[in-house]
mmCIF file of C-alpha atoms in Angstrom:
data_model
loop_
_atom_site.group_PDB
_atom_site.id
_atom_site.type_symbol
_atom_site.label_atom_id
_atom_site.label_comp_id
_atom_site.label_asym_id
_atom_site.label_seq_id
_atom_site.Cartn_x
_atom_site.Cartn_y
_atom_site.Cartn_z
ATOM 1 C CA UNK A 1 -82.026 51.739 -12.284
ATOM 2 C CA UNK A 2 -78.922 49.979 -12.030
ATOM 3 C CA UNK A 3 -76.616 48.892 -9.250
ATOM 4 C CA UNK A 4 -73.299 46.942 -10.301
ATOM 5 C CA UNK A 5 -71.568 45.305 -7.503
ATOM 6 C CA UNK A 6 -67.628 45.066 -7.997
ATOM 7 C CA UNK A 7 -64.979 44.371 -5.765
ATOM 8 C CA UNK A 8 -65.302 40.179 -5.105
ATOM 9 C CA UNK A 9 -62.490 38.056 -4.907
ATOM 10 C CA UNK A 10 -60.387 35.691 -3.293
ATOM 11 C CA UNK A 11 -58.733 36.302 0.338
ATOM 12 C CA UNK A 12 -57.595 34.692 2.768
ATOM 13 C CA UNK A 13 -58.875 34.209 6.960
ATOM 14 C CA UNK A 14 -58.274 37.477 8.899
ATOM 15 C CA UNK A 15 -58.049 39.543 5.685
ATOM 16 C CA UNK A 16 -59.855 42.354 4.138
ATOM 17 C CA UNK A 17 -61.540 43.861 0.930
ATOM 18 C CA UNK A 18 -63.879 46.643 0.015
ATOM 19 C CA UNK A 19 -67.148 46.284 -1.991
ATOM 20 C CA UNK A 20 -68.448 48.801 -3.906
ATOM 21 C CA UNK A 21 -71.596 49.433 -5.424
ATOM 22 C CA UNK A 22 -72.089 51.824 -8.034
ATOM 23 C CA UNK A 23 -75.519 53.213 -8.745
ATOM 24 C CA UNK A 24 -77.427 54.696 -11.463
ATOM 25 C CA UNK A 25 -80.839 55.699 -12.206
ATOM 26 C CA UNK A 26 -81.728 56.512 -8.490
ATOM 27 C CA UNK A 27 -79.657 59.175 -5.788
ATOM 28 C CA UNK A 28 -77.952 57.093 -3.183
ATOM 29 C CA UNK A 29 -79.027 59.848 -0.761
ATOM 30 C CA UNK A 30 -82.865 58.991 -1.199
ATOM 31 C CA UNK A 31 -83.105 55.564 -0.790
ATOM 32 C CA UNK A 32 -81.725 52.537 1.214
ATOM 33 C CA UNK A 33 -79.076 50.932 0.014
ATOM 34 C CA UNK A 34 -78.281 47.051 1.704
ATOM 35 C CA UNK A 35 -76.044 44.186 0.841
ATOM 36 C CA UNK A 36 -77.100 41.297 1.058
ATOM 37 C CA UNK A 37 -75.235 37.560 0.784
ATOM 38 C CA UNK A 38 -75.989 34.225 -0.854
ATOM 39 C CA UNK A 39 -73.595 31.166 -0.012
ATOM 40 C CA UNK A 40 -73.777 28.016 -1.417
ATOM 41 C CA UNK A 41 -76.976 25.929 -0.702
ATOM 42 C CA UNK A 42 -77.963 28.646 1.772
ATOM 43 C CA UNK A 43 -80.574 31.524 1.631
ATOM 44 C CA UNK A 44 -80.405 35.063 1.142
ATOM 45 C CA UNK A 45 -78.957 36.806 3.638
ATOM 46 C CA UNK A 46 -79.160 40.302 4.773
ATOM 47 C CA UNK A 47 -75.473 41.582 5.993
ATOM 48 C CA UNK A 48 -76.082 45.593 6.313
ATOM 49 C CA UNK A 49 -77.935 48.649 4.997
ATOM 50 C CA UNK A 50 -78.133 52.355 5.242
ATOM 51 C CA UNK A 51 -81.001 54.930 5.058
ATOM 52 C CA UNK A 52 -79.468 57.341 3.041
ATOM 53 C CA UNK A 53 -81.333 60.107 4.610
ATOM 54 C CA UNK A 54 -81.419 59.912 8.125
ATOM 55 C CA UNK A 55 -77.870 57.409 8.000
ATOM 56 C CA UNK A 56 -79.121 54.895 9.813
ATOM 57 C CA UNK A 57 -77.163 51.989 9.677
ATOM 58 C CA UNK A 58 -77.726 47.768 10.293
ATOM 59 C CA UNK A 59 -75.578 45.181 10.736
ATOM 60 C CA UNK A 60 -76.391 41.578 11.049
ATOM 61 C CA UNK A 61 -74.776 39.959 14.252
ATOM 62 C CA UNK A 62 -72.176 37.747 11.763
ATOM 63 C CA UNK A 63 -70.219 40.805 10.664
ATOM 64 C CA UNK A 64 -71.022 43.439 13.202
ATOM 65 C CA UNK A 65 -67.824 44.969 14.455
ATOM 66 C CA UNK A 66 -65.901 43.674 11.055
ATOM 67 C CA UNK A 67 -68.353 44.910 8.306
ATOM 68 C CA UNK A 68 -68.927 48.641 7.838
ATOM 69 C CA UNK A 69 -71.360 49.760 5.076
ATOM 70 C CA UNK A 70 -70.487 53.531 3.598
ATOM 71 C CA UNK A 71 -71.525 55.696 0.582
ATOM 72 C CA UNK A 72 -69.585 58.305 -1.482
ATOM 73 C CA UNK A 73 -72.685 60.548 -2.971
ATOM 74 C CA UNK A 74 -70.792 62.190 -4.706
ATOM 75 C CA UNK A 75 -69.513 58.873 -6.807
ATOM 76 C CA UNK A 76 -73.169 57.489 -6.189
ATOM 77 C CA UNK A 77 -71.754 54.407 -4.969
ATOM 78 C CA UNK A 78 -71.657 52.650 -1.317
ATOM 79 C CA UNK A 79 -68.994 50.381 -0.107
ATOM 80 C CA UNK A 80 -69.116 47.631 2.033
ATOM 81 C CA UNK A 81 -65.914 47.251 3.825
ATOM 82 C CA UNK A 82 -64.984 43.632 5.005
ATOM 83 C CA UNK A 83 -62.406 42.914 7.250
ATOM 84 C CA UNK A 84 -61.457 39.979 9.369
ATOM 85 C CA UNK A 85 -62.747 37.743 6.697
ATOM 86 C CA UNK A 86 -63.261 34.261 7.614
ATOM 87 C CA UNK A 87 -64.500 31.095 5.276
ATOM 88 C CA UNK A 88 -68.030 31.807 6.818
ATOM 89 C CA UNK A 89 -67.806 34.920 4.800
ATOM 90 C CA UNK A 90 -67.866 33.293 1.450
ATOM 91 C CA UNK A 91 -70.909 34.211 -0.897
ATOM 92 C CA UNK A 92 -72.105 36.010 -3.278
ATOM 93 C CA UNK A 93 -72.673 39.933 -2.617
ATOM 94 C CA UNK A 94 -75.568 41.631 -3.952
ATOM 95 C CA UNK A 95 -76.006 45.139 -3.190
ATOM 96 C CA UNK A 96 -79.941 46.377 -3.039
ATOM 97 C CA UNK A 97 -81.979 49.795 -2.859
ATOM 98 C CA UNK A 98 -85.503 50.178 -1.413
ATOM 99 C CA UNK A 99 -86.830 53.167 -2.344
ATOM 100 C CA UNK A 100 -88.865 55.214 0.489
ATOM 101 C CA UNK A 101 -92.686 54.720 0.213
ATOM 102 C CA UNK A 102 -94.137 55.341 3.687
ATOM 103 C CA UNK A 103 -94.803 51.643 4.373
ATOM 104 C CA UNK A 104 -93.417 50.167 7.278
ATOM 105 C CA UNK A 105 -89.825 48.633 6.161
ATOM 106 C CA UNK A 106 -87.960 45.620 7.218
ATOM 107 C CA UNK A 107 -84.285 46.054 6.225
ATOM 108 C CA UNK A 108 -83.464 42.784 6.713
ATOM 109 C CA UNK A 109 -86.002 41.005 4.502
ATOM 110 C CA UNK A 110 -84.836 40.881 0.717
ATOM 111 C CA UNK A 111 -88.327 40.780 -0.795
ATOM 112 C CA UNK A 112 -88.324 44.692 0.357
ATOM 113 C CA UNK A 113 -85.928 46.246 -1.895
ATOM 114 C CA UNK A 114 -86.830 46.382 -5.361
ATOM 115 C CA UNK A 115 -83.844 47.126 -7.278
ATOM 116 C CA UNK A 116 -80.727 44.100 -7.577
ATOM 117 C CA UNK A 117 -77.815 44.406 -8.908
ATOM 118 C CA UNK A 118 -75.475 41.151 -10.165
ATOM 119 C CA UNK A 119 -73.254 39.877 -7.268
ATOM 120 C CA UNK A 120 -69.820 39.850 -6.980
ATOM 121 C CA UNK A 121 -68.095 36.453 -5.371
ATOM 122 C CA UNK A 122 -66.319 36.752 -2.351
ATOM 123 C CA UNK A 123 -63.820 33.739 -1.763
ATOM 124 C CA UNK A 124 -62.571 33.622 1.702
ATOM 125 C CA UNK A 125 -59.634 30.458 2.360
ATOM 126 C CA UNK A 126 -58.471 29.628 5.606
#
């Protein structure tokens, strides 16, 4: 399995960019698929996630509304779309897939999803 997060970069406040994820080794459609956020000298964070069979969706409260997690199957490969960026949004991006086992599931807990991918940076300047 692979997942290879893309997409990071600099912006400034109040703009946008688009994550993507692109998976391999697993359908997009049979698992869920999160991102997740590390800033500086800060934990893990859990910003969204998708069950890709019943579509589902989560958002954390600091990007609800601005954030919206989506997935091509076709490409095999969700997006995360950010907009309305601010410097709180700065981090690294790491997009993560829990594969369906019949246990209860916390989405927002990172030690649930099994699979990683490298992040991609995400510079946000006021």
């Amino acid at each position: 399995v692979q997942l290879q997060a893309s997409g990071g970069g600099p912006a400034q406040a109040g703009g946008s960019l688009r994550l993507s994820c692109a998976a391999s080794g697993l359908r997009l459609d049979n698992v869920i698929i999160a991102w997740f956020r590390q800033a500086p000298g800060k934990e893990r964070e859990a910003v969204s996630d998708m069950n890709g069979i019943n579509g589902r969706i989560h958002y954390s409260d600091s990007v609800k509304g601005r954030f919206t997690i989506s997935s091509d199957t076709a490409q095999n490969t969700a997006y995360l779309q950010m907009n309305n960026l601010s410097p709180e949004d700065t981090a690294v991006y790491y997009c993560a897939a829990h594969s369906f086992s019949g246990e209860p599931f916390d989405w927002g807990m990172a030690r649930e999803y099994e699979h990683w991918g490298p992040g991609t940076l995400v510079t946000v300047s006021s």
